[in-house]
PDB file of C-alpha atoms in Angstrom:
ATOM      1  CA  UNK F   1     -28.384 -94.631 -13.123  1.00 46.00           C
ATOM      2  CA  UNK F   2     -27.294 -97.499 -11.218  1.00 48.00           C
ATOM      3  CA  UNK F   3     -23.983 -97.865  -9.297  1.00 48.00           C
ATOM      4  CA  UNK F   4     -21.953-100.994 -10.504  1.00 50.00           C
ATOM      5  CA  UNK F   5     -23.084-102.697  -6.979  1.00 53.00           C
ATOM      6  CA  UNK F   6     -26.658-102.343  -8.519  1.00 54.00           C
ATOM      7  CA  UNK F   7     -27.702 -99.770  -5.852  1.00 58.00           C
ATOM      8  CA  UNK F   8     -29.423 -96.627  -6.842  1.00 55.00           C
ATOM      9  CA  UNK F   9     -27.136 -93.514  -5.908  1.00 54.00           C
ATOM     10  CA  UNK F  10     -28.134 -92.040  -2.915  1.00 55.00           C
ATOM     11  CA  UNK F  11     -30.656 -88.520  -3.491  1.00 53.00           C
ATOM     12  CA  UNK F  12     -29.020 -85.124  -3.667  1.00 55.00           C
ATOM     13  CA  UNK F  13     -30.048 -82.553  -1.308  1.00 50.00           C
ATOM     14  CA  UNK F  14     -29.299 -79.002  -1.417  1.00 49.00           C
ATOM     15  CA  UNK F  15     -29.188 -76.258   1.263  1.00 50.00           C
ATOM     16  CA  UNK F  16     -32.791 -74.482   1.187  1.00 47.00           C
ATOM     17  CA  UNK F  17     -30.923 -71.250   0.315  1.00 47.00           C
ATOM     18  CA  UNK F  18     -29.866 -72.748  -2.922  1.00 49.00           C
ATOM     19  CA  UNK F  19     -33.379 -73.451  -4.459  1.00 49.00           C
ATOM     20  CA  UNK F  20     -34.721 -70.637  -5.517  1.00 43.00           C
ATOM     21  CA  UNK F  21     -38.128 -71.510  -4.736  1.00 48.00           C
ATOM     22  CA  UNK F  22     -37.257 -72.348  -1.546  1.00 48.00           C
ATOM     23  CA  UNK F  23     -36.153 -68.930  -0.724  1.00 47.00           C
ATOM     24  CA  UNK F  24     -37.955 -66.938   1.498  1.00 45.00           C
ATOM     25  CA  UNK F  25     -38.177 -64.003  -0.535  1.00 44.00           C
ATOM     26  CA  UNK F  26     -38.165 -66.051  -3.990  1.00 44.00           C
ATOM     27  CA  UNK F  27     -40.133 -64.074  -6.613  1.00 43.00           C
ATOM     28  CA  UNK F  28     -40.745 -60.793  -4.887  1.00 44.00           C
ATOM     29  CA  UNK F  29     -40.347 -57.730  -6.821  1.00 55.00           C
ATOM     30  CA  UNK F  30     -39.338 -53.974  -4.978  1.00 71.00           C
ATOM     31  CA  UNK F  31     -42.400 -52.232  -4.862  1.00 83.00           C
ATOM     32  CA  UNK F  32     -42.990 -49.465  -7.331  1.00 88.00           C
ATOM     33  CA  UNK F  33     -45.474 -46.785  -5.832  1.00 89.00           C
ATOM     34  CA  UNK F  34     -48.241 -45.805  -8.250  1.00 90.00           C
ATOM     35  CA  UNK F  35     -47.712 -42.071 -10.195  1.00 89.00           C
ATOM     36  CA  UNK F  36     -50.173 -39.695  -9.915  1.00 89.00           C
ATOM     37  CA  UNK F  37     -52.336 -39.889 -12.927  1.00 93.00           C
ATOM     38  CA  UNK F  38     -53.058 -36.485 -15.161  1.00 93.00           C
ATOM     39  CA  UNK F  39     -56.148 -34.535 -14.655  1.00 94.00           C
ATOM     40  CA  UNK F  40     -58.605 -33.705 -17.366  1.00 94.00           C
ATOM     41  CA  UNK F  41     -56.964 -30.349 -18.528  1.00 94.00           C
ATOM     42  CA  UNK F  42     -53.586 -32.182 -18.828  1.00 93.00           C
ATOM     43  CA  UNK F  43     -54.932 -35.383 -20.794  1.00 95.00           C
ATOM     44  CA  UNK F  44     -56.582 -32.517 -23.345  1.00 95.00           C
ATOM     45  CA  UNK F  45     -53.493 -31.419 -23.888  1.00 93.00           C
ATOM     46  CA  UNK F  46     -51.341 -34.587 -24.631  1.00 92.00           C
ATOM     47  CA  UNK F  47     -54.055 -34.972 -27.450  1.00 94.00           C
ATOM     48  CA  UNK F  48     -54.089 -31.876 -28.483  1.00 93.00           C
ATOM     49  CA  UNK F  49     -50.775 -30.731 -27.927  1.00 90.00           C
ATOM     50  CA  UNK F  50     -49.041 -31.113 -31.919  1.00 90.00           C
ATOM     51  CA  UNK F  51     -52.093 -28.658 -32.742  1.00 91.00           C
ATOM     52  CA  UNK F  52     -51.552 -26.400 -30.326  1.00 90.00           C
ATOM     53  CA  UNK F  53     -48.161 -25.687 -31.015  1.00 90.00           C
ATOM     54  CA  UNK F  54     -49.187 -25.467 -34.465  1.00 89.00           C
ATOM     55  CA  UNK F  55     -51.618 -22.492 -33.513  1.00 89.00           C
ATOM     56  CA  UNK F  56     -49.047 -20.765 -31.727  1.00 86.00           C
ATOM     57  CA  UNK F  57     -46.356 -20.441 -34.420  1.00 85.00           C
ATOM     58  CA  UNK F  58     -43.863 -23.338 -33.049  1.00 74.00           C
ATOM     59  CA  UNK F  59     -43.247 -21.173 -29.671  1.00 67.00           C
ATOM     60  CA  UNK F  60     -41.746 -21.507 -26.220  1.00 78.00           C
ATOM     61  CA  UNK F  61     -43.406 -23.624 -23.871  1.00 84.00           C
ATOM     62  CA  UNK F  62     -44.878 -20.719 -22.352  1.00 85.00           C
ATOM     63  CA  UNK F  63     -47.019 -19.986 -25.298  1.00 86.00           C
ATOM     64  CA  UNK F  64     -47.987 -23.246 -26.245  1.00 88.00           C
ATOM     65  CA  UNK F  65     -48.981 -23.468 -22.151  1.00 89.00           C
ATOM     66  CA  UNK F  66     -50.774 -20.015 -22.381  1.00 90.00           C
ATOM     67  CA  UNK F  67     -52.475 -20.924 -25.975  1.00 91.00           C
ATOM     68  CA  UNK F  68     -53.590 -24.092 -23.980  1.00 92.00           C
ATOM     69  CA  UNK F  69     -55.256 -22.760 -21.033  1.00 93.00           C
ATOM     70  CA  UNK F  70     -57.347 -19.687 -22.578  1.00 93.00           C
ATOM     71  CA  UNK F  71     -58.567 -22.490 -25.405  1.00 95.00           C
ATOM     72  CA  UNK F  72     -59.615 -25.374 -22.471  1.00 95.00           C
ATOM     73  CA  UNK F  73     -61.439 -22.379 -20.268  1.00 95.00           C
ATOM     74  CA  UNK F  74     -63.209 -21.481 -23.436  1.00 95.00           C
ATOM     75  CA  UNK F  75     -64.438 -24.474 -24.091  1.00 95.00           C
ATOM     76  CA  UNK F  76     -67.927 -25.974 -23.260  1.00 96.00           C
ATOM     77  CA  UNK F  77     -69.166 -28.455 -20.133  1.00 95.00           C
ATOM     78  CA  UNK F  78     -69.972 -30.834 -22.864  1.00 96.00           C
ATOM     79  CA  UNK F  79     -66.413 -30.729 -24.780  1.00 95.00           C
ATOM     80  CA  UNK F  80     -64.777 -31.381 -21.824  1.00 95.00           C
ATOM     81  CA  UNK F  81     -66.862 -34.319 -20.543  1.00 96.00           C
ATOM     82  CA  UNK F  82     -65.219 -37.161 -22.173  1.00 95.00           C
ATOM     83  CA  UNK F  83     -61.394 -35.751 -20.665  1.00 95.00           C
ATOM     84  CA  UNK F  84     -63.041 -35.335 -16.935  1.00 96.00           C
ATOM     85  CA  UNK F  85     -64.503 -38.809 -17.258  1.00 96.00           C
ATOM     86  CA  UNK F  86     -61.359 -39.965 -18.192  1.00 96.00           C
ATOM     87  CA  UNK F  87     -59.379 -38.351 -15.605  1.00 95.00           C
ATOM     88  CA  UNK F  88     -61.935 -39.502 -12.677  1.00 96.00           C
ATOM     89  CA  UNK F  89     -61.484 -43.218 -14.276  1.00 96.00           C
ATOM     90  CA  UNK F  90     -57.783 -43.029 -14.105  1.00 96.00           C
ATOM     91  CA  UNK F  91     -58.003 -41.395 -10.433  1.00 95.00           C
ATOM     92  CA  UNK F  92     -59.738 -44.170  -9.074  1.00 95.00           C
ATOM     93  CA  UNK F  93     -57.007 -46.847 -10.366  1.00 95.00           C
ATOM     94  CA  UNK F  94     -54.267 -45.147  -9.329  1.00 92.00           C
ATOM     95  CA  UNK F  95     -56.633 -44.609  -5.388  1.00 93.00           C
ATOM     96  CA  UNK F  96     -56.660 -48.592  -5.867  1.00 94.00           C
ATOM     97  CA  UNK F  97     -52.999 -49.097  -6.961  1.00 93.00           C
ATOM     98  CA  UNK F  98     -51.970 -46.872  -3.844  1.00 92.00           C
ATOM     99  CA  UNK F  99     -54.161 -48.668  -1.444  1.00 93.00           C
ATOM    100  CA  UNK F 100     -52.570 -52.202  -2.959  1.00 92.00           C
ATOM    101  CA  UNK F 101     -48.702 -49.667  -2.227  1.00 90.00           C
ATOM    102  CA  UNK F 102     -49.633 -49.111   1.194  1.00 91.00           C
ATOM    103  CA  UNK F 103     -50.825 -52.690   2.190  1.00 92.00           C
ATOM    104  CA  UNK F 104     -47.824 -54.466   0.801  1.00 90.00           C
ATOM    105  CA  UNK F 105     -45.945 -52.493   2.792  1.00 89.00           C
ATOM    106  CA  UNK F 106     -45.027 -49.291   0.792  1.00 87.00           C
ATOM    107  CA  UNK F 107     -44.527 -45.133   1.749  1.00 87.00           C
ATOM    108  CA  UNK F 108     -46.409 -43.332   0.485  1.00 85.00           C
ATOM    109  CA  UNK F 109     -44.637 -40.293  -0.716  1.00 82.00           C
ATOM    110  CA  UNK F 110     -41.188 -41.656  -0.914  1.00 79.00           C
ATOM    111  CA  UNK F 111     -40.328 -41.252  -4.281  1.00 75.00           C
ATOM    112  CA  UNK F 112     -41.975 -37.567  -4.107  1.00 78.00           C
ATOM    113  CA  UNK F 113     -39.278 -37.226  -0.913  1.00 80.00           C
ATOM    114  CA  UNK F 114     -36.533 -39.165  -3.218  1.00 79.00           C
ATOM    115  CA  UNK F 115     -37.695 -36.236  -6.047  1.00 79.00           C
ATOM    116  CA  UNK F 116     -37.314 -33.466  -3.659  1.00 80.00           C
ATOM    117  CA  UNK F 117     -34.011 -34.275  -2.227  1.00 82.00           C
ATOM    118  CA  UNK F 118     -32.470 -34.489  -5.843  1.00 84.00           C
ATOM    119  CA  UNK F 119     -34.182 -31.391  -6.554  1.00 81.00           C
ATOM    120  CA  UNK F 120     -32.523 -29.660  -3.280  1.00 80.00           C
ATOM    121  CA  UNK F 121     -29.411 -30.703  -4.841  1.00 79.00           C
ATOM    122  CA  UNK F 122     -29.276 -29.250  -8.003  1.00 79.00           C
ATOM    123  CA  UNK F 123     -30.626 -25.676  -6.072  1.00 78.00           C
ATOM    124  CA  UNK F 124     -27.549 -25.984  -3.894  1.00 77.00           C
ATOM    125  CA  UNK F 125     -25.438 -26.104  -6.959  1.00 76.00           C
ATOM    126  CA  UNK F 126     -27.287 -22.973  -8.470  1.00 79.00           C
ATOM    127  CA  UNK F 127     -26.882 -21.232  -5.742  1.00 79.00           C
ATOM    128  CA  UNK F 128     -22.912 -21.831  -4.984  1.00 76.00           C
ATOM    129  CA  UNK F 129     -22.452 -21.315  -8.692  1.00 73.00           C
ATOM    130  CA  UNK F 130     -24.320 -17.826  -7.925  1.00 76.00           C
ATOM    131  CA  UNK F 131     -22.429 -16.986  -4.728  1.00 72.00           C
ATOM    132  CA  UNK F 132     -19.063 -17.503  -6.388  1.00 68.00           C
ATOM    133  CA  UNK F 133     -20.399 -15.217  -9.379  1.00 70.00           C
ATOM    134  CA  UNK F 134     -21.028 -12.298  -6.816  1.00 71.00           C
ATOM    135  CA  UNK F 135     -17.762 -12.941  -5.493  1.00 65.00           C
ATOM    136  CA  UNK F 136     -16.244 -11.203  -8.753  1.00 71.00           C
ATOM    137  CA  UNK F 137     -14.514 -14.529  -9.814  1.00 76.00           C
ATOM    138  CA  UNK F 138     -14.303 -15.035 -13.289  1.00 81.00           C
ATOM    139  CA  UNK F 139     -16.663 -17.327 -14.865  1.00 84.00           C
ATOM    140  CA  UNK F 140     -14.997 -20.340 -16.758  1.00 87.00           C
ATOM    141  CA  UNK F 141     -15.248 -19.494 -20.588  1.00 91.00           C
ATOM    142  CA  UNK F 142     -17.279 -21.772 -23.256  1.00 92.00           C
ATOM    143  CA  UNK F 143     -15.878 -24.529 -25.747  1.00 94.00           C
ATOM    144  CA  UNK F 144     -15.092 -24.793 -28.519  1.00 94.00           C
ATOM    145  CA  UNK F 145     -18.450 -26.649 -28.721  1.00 95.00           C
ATOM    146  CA  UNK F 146     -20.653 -23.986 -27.332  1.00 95.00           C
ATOM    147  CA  UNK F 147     -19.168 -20.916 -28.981  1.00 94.00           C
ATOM    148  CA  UNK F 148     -20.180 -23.179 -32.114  1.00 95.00           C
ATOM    149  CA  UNK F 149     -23.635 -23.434 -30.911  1.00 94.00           C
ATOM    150  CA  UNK F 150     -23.910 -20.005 -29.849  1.00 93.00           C
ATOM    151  CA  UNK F 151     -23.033 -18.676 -33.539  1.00 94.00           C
ATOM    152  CA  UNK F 152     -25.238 -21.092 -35.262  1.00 94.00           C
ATOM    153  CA  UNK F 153     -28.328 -21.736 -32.307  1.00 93.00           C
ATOM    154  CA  UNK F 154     -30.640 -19.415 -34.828  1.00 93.00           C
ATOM    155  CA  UNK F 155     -30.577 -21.715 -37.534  1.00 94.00           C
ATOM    156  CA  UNK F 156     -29.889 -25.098 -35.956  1.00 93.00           C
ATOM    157  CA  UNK F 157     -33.416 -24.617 -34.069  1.00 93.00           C
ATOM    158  CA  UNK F 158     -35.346 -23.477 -37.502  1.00 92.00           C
ATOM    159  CA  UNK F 159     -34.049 -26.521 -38.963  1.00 92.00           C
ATOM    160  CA  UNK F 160     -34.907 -28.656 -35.868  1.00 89.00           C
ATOM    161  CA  UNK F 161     -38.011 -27.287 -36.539  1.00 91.00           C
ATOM    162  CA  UNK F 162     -38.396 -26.886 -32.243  1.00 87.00           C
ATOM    163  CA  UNK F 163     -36.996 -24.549 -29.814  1.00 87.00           C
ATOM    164  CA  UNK F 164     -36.904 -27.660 -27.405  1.00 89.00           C
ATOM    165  CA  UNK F 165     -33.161 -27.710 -25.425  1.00 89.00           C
ATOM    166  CA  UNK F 166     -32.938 -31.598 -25.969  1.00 90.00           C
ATOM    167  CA  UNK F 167     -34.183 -31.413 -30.139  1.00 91.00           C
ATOM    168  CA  UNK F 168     -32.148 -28.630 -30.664  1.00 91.00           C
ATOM    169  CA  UNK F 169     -28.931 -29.621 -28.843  1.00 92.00           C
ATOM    170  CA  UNK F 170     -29.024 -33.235 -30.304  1.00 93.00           C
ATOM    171  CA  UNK F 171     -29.331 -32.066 -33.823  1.00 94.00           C
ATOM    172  CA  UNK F 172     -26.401 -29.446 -32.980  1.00 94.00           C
ATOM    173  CA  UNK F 173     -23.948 -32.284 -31.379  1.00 94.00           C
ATOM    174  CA  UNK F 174     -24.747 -34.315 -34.509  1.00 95.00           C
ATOM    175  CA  UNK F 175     -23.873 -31.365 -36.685  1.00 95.00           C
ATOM    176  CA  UNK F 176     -20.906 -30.676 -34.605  1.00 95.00           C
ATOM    177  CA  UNK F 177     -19.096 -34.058 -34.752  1.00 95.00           C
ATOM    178  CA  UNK F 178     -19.960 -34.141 -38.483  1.00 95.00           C
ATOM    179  CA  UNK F 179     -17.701 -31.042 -39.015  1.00 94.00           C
ATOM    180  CA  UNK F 180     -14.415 -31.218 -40.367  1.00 95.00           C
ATOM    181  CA  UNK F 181     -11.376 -30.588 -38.227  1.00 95.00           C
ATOM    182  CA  UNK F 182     -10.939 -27.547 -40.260  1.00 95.00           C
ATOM    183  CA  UNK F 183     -14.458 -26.390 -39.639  1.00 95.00           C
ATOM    184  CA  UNK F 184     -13.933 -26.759 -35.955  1.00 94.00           C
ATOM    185  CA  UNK F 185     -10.811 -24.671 -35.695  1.00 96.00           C
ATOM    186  CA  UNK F 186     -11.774 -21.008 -35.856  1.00 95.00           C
ATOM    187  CA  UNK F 187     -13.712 -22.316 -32.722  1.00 95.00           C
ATOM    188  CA  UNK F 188     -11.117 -24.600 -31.128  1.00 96.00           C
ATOM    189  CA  UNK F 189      -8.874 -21.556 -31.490  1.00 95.00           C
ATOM    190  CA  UNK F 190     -11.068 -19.067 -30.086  1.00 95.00           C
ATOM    191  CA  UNK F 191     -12.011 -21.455 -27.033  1.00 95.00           C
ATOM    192  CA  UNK F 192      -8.228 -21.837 -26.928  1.00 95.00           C
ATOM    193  CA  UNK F 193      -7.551 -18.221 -26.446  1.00 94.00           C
ATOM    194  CA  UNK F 194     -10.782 -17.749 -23.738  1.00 94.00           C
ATOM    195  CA  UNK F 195      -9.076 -20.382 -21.403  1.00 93.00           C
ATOM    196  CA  UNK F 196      -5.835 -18.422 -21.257  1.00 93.00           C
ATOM    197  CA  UNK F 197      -8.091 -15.023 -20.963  1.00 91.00           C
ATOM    198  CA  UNK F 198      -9.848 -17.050 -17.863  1.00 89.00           C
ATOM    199  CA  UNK F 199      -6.318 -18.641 -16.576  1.00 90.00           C
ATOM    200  CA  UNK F 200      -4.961 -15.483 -16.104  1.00 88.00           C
ATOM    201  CA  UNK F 201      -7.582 -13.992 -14.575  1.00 87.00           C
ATOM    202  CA  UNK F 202      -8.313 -16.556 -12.674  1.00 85.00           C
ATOM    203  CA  UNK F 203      -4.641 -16.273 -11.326  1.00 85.00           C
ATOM    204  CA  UNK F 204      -5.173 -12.336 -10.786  1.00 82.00           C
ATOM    205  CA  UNK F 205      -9.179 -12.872  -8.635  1.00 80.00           C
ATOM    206  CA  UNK F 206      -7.389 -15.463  -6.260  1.00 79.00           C
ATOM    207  CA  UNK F 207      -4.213 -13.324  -5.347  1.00 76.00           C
ATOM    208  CA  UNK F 208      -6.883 -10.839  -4.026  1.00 72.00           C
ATOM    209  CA  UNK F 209      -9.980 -12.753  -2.347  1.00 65.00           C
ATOM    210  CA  UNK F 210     -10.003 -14.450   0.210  1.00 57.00           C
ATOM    211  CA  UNK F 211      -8.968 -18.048  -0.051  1.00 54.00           C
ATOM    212  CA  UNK F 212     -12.567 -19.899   0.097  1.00 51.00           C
ATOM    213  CA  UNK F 213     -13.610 -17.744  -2.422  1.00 51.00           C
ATOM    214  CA  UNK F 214     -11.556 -19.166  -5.501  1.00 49.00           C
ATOM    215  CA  UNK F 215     -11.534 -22.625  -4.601  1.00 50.00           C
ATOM    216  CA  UNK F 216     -14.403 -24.152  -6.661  1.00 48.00           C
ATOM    217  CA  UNK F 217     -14.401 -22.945 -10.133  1.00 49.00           C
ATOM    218  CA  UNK F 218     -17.184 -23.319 -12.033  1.00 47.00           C
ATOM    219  CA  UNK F 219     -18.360 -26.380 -13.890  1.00 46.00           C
ATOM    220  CA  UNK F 220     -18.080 -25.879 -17.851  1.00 47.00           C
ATOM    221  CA  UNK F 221     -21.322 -27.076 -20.066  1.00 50.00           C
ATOM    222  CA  UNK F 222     -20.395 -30.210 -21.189  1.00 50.00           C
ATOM    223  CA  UNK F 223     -19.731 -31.010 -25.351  1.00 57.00           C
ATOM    224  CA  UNK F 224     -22.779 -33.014 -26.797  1.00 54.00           C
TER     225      UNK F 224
END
């Protein structure tokens, strides 16, 4: 474009820190240290896992877990080959990935720490909500949610067709907020009537212990 003197405008320039590929740290990415890949027992099981739980009825964890480890002990050098090559394959990439961590500049065992400290946290919790249950204060009653789940936890996991917390407790919050308002109200009512029970005695537990001692109540499980 030409300016009506017939001179060419003049060139634009920018500050460096506006152009992005003139940034110093233009296209770097926050490292992401490498997981720790499974070992041969534990790639076994992610195959054979739906089987297994098969075999032992639809069970706990636990069963499926003790099913799993007296079947891979049984079985031959030969049958486990192609899992322990596996394994050893995916061992050495993740070796190379973490040597690749370390040199760009990464900790090793940071997110393990990051893990651990979140970990810590939740056990803290446990054990307050523990230490104000010896103290003789009342525990906070359920809602109207949870007395539902309670009463109906039986069949809710047979049709779930798992004993899983997460598969059972997302088909019951589905079920739940498909209920009527009149279906909800012998347990609305009930949970009603266990939060005055608690509010009294509540009331009662901090006019006799010590002041610390009632000042956290507990934290209800929350509705799905």
């Amino acid at each position: 474009v030409m300016l009506a003197q017939g001179r060419a405008p003049p060139p634009q320039f920018h500050h460096p820190l506006d152009c992005y590929r003139c940034h110093p740290f233009a296209g770097m990415t926050d490292l992401v240290e490498p997981s720790r890949p499974q070992n041969a027992y534990w790639l076994w099981l992610g195959e054979n896992r739906d089987a297994l739980t098969k075999q032992a009825g639809g069970g706990s964890v636990s069963a499926v877990g003790k099913l799993a480890g007296e079947t891979w002990k049984a079985m031959s050098a030969a049958q486990k080959a192609t899992f322990e090559k596996k394994a050893a394959a995916l061992k050495a990439e993740y070796e190379a990935a973490m040597a690749k961590f370390i040199a760009d500049g990464g900790v090793k065992g940071k997110r393990r720490a990051e893990k651990a400290e979140i970990k810590k946290g939740k056990t803290d919790k446990k054990a307050k909500k523990e230490a104000r249950k010896a103290s003789g204060a009342p525990s906070k009653p359920q809602n109207a949610y949870w007395l539902y789940l309670a009463e109906n936890r039986e069949a809710i996991t047979k049709e779930a067709g798992s004993a899983t917390g997460s598969v059972v407790g997302k088909l019951a919050g589905q079920k739940w907020k498909a209920l009527s308002a009149a279906a909800k109200a012998p347990y609305e009512k009930k949970a009603a009537e266990l939060k005055a029970e608690y509010e009294k005695a509540l009331e009662e537990f901090k006019k006799n212990a010590p002041a610390e001692a009632g000042d956290e109540e507990d934290e209800g499980e929350e509705e799905a």
